[in-house]
Tab-separated table of N, CA and C in Angstrom:
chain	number	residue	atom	x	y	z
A	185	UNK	N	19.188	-0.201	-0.422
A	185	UNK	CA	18.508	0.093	0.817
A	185	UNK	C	19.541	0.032	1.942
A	186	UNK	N	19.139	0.601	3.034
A	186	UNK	CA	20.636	1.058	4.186
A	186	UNK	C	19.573	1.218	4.919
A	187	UNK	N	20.142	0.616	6.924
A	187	UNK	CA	19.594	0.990	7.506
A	187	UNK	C	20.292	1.526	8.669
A	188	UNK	N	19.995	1.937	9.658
A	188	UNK	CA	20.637	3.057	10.758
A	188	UNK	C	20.019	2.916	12.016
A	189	UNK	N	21.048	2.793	12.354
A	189	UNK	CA	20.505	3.046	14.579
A	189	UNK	C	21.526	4.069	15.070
A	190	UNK	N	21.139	4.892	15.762
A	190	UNK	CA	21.967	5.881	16.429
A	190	UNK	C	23.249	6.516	15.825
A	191	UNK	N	22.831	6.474	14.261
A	191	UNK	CA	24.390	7.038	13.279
A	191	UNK	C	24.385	8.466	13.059
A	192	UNK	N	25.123	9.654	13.729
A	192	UNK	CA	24.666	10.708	12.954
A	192	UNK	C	25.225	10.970	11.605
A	193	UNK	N	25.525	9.896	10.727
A	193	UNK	CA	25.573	10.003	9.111
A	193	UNK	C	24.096	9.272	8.700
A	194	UNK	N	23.200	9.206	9.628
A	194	UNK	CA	21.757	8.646	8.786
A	194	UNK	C	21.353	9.817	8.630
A	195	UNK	N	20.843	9.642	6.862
A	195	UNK	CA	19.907	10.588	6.194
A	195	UNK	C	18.471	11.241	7.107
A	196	UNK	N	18.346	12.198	7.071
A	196	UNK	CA	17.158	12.589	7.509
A	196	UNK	C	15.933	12.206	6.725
A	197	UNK	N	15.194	11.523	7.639
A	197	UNK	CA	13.863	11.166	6.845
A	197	UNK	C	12.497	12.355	6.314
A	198	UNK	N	12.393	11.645	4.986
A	198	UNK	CA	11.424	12.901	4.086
A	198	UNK	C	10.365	12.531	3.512
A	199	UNK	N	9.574	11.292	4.814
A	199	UNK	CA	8.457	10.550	4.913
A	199	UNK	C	7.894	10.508	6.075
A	200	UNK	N	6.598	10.333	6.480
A	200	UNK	CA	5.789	9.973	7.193
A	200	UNK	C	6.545	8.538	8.365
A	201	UNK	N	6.530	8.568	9.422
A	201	UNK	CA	7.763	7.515	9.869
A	201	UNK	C	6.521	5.851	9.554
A	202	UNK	N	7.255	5.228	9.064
A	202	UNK	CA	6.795	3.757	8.548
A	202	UNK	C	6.458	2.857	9.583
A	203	UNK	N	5.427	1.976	9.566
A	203	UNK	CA	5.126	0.841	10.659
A	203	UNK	C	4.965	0.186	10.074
A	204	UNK	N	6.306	-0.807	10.678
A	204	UNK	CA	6.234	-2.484	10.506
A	204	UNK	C	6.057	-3.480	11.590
A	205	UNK	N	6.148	-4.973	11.098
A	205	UNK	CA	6.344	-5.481	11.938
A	205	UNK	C	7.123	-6.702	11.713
A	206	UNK	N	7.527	-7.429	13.015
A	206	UNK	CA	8.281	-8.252	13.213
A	206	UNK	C	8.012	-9.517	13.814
A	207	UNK	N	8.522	-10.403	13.421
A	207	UNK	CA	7.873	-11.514	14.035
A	207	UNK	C	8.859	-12.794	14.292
A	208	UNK	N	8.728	-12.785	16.109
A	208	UNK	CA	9.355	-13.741	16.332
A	208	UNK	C	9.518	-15.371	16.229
A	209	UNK	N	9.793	-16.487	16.129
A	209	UNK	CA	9.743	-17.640	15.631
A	209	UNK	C	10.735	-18.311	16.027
A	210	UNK	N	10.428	-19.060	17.290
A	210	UNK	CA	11.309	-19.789	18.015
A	210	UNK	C	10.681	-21.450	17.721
A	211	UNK	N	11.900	-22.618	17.952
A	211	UNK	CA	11.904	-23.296	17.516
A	211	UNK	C	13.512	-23.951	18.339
A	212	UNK	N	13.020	-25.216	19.546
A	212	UNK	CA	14.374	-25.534	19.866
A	212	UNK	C	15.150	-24.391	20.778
A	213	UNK	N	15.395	-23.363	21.398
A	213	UNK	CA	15.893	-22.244	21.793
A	213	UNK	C	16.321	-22.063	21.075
A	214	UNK	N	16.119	-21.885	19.788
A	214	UNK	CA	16.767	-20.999	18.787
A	214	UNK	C	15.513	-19.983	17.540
A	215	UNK	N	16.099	-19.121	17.208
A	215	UNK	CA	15.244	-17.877	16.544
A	215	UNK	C	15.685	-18.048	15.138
A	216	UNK	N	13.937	-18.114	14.222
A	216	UNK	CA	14.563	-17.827	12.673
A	216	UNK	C	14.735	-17.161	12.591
A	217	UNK	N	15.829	-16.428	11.615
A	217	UNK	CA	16.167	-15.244	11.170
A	217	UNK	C	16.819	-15.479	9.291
A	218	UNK	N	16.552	-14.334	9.050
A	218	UNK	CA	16.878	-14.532	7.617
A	218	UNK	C	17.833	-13.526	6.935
A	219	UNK	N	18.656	-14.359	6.117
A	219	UNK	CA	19.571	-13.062	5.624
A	219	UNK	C	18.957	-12.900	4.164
A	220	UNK	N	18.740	-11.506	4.239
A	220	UNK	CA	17.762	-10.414	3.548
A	220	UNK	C	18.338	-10.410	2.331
A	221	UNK	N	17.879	-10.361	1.025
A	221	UNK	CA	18.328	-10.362	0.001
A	221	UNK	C	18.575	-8.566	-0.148
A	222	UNK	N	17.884	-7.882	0.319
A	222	UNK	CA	17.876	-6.341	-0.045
A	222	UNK	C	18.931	-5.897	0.936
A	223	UNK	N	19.325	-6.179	1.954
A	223	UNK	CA	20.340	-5.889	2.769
A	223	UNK	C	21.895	-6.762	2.417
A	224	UNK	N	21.527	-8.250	2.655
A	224	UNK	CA	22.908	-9.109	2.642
A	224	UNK	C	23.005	-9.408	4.247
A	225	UNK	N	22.469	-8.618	5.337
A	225	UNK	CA	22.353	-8.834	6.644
A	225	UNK	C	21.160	-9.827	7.359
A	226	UNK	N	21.571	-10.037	8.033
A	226	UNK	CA	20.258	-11.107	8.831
A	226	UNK	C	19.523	-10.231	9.815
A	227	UNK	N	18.317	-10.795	9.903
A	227	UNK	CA	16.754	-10.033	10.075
A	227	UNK	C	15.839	-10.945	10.563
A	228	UNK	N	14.804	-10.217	10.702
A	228	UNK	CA	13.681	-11.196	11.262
A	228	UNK	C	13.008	-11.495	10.109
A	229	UNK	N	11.801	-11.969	10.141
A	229	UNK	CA	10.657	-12.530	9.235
A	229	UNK	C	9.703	-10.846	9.676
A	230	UNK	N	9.018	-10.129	8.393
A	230	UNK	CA	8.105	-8.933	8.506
A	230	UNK	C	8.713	-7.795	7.499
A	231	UNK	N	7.925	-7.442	7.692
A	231	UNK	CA	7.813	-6.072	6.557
A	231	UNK	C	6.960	-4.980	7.077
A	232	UNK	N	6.044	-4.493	6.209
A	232	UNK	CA	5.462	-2.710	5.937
A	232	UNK	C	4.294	-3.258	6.615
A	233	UNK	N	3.958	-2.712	7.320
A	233	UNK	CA	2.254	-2.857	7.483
A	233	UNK	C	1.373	-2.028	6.437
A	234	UNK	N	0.383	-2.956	5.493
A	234	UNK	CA	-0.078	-2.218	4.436
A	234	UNK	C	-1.891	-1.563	5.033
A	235	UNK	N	-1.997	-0.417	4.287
A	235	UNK	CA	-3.029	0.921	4.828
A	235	UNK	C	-4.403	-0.238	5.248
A	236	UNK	N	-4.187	-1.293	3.917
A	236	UNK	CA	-5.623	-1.999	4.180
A	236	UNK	C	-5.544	-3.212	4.305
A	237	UNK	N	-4.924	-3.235	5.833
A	237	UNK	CA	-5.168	-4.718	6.648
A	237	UNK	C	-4.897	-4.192	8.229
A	238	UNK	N	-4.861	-5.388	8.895
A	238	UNK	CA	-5.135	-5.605	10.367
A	238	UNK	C	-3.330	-5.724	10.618
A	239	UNK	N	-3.388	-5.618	11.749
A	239	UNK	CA	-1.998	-5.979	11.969
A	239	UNK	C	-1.471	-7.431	11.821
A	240	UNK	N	-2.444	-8.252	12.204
A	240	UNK	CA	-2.795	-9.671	12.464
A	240	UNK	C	-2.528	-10.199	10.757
A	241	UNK	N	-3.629	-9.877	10.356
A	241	UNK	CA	-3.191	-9.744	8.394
A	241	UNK	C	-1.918	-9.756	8.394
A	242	UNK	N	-0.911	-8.728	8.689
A	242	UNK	CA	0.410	-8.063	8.463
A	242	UNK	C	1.203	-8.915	8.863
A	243	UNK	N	1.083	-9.389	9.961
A	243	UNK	CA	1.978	-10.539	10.352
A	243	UNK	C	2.324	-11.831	10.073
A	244	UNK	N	0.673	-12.613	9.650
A	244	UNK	CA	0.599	-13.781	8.438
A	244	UNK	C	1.435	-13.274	7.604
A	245	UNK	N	0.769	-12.658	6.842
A	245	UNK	CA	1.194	-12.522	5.166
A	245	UNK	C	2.662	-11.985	5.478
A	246	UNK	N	3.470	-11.460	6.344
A	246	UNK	CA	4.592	-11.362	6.125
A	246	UNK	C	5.298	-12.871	6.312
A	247	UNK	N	5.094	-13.650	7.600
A	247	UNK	CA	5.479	-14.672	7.804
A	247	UNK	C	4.721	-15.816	6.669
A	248	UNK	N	3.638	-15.576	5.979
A	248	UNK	CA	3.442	-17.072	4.835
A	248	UNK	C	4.869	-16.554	4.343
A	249	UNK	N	4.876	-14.815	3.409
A	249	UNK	CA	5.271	-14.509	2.484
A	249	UNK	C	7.148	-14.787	2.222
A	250	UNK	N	7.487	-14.959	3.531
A	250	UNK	CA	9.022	-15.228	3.653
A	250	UNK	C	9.034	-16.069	3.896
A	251	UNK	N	8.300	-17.347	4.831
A	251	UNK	CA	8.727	-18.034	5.363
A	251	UNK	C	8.154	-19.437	4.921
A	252	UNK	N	6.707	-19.045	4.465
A	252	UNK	CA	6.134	-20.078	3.898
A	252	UNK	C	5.454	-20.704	5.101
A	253	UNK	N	5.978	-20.418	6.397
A	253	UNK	CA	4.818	-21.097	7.094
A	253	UNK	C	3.571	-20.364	7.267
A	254	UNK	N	2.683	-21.627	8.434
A	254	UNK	CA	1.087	-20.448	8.156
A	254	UNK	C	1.111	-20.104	9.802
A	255	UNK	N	0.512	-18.535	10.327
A	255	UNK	CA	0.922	-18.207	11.426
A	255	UNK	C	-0.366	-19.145	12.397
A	256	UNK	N	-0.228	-19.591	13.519
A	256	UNK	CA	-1.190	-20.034	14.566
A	256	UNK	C	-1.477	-19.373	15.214
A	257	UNK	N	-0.749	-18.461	16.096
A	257	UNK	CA	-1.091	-17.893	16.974
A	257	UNK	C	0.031	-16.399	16.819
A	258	UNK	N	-0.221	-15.033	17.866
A	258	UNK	CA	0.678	-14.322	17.661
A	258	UNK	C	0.467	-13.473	19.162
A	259	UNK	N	1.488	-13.033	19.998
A	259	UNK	CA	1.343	-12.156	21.181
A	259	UNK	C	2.485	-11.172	20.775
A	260	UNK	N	2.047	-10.043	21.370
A	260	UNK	CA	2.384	-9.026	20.954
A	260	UNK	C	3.623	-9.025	22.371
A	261	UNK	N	4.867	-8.757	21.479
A	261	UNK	CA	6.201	-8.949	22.245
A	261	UNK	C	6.760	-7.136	22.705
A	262	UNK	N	6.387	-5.893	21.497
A	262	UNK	CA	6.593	-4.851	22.233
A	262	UNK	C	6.181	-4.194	21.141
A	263	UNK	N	6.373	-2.151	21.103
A	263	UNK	CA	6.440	-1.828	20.553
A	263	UNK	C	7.632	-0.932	20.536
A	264	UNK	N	7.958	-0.819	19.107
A	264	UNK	CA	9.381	-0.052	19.126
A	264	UNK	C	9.458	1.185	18.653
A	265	UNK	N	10.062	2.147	18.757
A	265	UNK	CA	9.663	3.566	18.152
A	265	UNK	C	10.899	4.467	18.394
A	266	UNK	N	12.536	3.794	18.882
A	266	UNK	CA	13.667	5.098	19.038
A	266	UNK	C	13.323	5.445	17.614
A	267	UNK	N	13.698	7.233	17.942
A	267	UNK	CA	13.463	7.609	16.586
A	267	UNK	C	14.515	8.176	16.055
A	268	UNK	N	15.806	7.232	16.167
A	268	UNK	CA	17.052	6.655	15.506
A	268	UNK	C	17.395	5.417	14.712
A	269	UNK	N	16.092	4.834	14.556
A	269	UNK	CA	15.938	4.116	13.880
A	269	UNK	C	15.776	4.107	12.246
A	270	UNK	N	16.206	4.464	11.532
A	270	UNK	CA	16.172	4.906	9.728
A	270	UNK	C	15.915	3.979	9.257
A	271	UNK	N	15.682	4.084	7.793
A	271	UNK	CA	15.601	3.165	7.036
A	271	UNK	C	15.407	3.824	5.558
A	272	UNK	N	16.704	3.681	4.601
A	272	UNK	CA	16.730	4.570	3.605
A	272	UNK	C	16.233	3.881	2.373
A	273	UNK	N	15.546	4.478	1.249
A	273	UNK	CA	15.719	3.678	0.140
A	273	UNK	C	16.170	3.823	-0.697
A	274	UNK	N	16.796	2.827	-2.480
A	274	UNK	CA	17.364	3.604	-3.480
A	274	UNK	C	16.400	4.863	-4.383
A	275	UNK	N	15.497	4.671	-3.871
A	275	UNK	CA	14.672	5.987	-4.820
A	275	UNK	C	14.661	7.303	-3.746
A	276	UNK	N	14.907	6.895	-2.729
A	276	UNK	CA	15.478	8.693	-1.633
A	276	UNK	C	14.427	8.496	-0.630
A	277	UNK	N	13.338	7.615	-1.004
A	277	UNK	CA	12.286	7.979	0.224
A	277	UNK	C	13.298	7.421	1.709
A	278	UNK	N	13.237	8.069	2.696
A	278	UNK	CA	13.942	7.623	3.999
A	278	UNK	C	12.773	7.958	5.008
A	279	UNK	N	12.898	6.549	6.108
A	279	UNK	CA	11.403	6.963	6.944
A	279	UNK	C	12.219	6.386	8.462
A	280	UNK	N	11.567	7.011	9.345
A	280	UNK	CA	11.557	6.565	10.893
A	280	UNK	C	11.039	5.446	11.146
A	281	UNK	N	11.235	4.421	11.810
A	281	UNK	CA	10.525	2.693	11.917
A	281	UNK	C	10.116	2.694	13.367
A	282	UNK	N	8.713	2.798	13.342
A	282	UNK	CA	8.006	2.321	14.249
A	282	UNK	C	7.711	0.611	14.384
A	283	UNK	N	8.117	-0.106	14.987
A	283	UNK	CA	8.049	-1.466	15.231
A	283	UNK	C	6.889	-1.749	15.968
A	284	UNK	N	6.406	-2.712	15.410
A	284	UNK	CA	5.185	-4.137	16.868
A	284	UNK	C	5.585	-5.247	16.097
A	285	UNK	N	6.310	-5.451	17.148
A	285	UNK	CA	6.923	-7.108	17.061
A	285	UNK	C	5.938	-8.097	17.672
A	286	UNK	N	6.269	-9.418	17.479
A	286	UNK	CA	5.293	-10.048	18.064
A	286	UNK	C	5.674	-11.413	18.327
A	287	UNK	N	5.296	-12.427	19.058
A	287	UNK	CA	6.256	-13.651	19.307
A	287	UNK	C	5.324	-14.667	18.944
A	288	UNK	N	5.749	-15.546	17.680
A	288	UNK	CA	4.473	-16.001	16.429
A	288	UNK	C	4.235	-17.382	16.815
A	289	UNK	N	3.626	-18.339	16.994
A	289	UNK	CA	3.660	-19.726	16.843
A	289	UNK	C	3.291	-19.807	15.472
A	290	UNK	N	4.014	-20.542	14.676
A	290	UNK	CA	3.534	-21.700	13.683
A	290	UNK	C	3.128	-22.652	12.881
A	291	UNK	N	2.945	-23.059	12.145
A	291	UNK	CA	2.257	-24.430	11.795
A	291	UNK	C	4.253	-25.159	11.721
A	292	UNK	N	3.686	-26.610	11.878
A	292	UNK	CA	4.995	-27.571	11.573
A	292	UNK	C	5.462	-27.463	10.261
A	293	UNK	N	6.768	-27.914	10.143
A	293	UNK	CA	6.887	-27.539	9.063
A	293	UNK	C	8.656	-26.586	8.865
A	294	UNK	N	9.201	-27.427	7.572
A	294	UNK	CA	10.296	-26.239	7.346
A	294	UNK	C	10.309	-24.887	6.795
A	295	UNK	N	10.847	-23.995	7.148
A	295	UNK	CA	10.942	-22.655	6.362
A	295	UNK	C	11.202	-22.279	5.003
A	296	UNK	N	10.749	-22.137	3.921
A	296	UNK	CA	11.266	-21.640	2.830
A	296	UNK	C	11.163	-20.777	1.994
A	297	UNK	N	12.561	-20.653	1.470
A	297	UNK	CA	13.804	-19.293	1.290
A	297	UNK	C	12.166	-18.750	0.037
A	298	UNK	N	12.353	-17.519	0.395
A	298	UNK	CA	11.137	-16.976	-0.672
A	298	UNK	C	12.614	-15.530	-1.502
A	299	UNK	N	12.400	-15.021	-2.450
A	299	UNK	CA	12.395	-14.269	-3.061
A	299	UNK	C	13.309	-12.861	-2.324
A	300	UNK	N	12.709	-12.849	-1.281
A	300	UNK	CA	12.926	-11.454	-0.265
A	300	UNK	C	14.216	-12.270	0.543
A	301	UNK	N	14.424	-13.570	0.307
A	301	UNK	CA	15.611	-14.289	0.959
A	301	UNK	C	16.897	-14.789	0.921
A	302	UNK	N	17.923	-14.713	1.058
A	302	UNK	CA	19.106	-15.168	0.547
A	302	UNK	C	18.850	-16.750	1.403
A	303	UNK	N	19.069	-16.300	2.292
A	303	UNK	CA	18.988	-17.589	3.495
A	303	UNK	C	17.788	-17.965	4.859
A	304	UNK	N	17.383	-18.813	5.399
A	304	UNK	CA	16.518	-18.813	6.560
A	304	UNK	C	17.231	-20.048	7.103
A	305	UNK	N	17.158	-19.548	8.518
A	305	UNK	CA	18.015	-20.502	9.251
A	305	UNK	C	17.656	-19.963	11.145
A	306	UNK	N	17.300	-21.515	11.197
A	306	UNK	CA	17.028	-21.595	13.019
A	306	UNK	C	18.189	-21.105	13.863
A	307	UNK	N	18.812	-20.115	14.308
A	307	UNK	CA	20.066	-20.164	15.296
A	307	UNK	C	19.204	-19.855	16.426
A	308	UNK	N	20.635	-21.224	17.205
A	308	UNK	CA	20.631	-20.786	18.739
A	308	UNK	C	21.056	-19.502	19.203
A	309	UNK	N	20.278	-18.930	20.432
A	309	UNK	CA	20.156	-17.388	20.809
A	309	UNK	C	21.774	-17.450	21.188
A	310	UNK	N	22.689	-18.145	21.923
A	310	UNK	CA	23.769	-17.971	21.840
A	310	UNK	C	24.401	-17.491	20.709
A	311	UNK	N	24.274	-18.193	19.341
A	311	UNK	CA	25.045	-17.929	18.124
A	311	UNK	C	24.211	-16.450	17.747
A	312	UNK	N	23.440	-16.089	17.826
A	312	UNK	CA	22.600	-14.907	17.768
A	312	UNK	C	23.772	-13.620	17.318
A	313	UNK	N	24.100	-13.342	18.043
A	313	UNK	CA	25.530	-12.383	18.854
A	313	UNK	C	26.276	-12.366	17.524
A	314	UNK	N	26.797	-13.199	16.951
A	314	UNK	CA	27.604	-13.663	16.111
A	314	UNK	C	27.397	-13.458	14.567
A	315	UNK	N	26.152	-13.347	14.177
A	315	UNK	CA	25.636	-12.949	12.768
A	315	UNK	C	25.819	-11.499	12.560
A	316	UNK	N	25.575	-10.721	11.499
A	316	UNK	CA	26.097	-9.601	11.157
A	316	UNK	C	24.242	-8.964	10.918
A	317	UNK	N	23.813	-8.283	11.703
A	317	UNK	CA	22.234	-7.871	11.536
A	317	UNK	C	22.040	-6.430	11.392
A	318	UNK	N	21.382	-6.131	10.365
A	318	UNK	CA	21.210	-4.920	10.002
A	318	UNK	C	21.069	-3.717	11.209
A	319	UNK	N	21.549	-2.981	10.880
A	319	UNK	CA	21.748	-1.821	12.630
A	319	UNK	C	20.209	-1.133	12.844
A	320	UNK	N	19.037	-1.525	12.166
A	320	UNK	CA	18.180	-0.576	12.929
A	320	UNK	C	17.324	-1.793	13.392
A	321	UNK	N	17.751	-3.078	13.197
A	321	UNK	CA	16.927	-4.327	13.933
A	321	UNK	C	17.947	-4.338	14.871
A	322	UNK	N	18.638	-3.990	14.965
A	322	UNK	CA	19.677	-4.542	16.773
A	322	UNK	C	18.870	-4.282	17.646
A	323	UNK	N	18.206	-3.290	17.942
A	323	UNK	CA	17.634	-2.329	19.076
A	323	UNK	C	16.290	-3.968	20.080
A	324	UNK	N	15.752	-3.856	18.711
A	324	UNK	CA	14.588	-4.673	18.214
A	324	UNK	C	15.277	-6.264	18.812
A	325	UNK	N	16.146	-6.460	18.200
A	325	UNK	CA	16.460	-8.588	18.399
A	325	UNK	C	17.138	-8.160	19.979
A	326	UNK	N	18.125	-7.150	19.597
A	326	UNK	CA	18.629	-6.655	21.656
A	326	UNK	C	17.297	-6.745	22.799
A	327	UNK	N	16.208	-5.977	22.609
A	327	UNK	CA	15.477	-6.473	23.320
A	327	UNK	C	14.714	-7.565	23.551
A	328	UNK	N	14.247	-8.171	22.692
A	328	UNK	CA	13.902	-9.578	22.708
A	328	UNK	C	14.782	-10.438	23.312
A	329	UNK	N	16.781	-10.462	23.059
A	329	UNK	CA	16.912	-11.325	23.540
A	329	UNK	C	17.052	-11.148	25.134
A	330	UNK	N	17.668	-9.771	25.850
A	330	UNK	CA	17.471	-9.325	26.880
A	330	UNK	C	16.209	-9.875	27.669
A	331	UNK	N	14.991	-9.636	27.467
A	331	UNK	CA	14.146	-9.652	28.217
A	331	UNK	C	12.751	-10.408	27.684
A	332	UNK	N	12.632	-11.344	28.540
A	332	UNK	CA	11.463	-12.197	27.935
A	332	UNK	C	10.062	-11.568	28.560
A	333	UNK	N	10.338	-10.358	29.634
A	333	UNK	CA	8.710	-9.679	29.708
A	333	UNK	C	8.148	-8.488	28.335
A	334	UNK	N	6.939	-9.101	28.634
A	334	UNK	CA	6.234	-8.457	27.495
A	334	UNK	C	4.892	-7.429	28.018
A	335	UNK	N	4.436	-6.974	27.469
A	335	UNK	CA	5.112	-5.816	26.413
A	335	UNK	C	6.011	-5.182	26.529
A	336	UNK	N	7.355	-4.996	25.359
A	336	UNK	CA	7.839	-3.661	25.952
A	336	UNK	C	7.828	-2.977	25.050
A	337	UNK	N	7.897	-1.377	25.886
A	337	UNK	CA	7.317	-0.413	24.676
A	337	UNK	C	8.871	0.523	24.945
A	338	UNK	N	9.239	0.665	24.037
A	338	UNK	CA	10.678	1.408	24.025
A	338	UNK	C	10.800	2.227	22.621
């Protein structure tokens, strides 16, 4: 799997463009993020939004499903949609990523590494900068850390 922001060597997509979501998880001024077993890059907590659920659904079950915690609460942080955003797979399907991120509260509790995870780990937004994050979430963690008004729709 490969992903793309503003590359003109990204594959042209030969799917329906995909909606996911993302979910923020602060803790301490610092953001979980996880390095992705399908990438090797660090990411947020979220996935696919599936045909038969809520978004709300989508956002639990992504955050139990990686993170193991249970979600409390969730506000909707923006929506994302450059449509330079790719996302290729090894079987050829390649789709456009429509994002709704969202900024999650939690239950207490540590994070743990699920399956979809190499690593999960709290960094401070300073050290943020410094991790190596897949290029079609930059756009996505760039605005979040930029700007704490919400919604933004970009």
């Amino acid at each position: 799997m490969a992903s793309f922001y503003q590359d003109p060597e990204a594959p042209s997509p030969n799917n329906p463009r995909r909606v996911g979501i993302v979910a923020f998880i602060e803790r301490d001024s610092s953001l979980l993020l996880e390095r992705r077993a399908d990438f090797g890059t660090w990411g947020l907590p979220g996935g696919a939004l599936d045909e038969d659920e809520t978004v709300g659904e989508a956002v639990a079950r992504e955050v139990r499903e990686e993170t193991g915690l249970e979600t409390l609460s969730l506000e909707l942080f923006g929506v994302l949609s450059d449509p330079s955003r790719i996302i290729a797979y090894p079987d050829g399907n390649v789709f456009r990523l429509l994002t709704l991120a969202f900024v999650v509260a939690v239950a207490s509790g540590d994070p743990q590494i699920s399956r979809e995870s190499l690593e999960l780990r709290f960094v401070p937004f300073p050290d943020i900068s410094d991790l190596e994050v897949g290029p079609a979430l930059v756009p996505v963690l760039d605005a979040y850390l930029s700007s704490r008004d919400r919604p933004v729709v970009a």
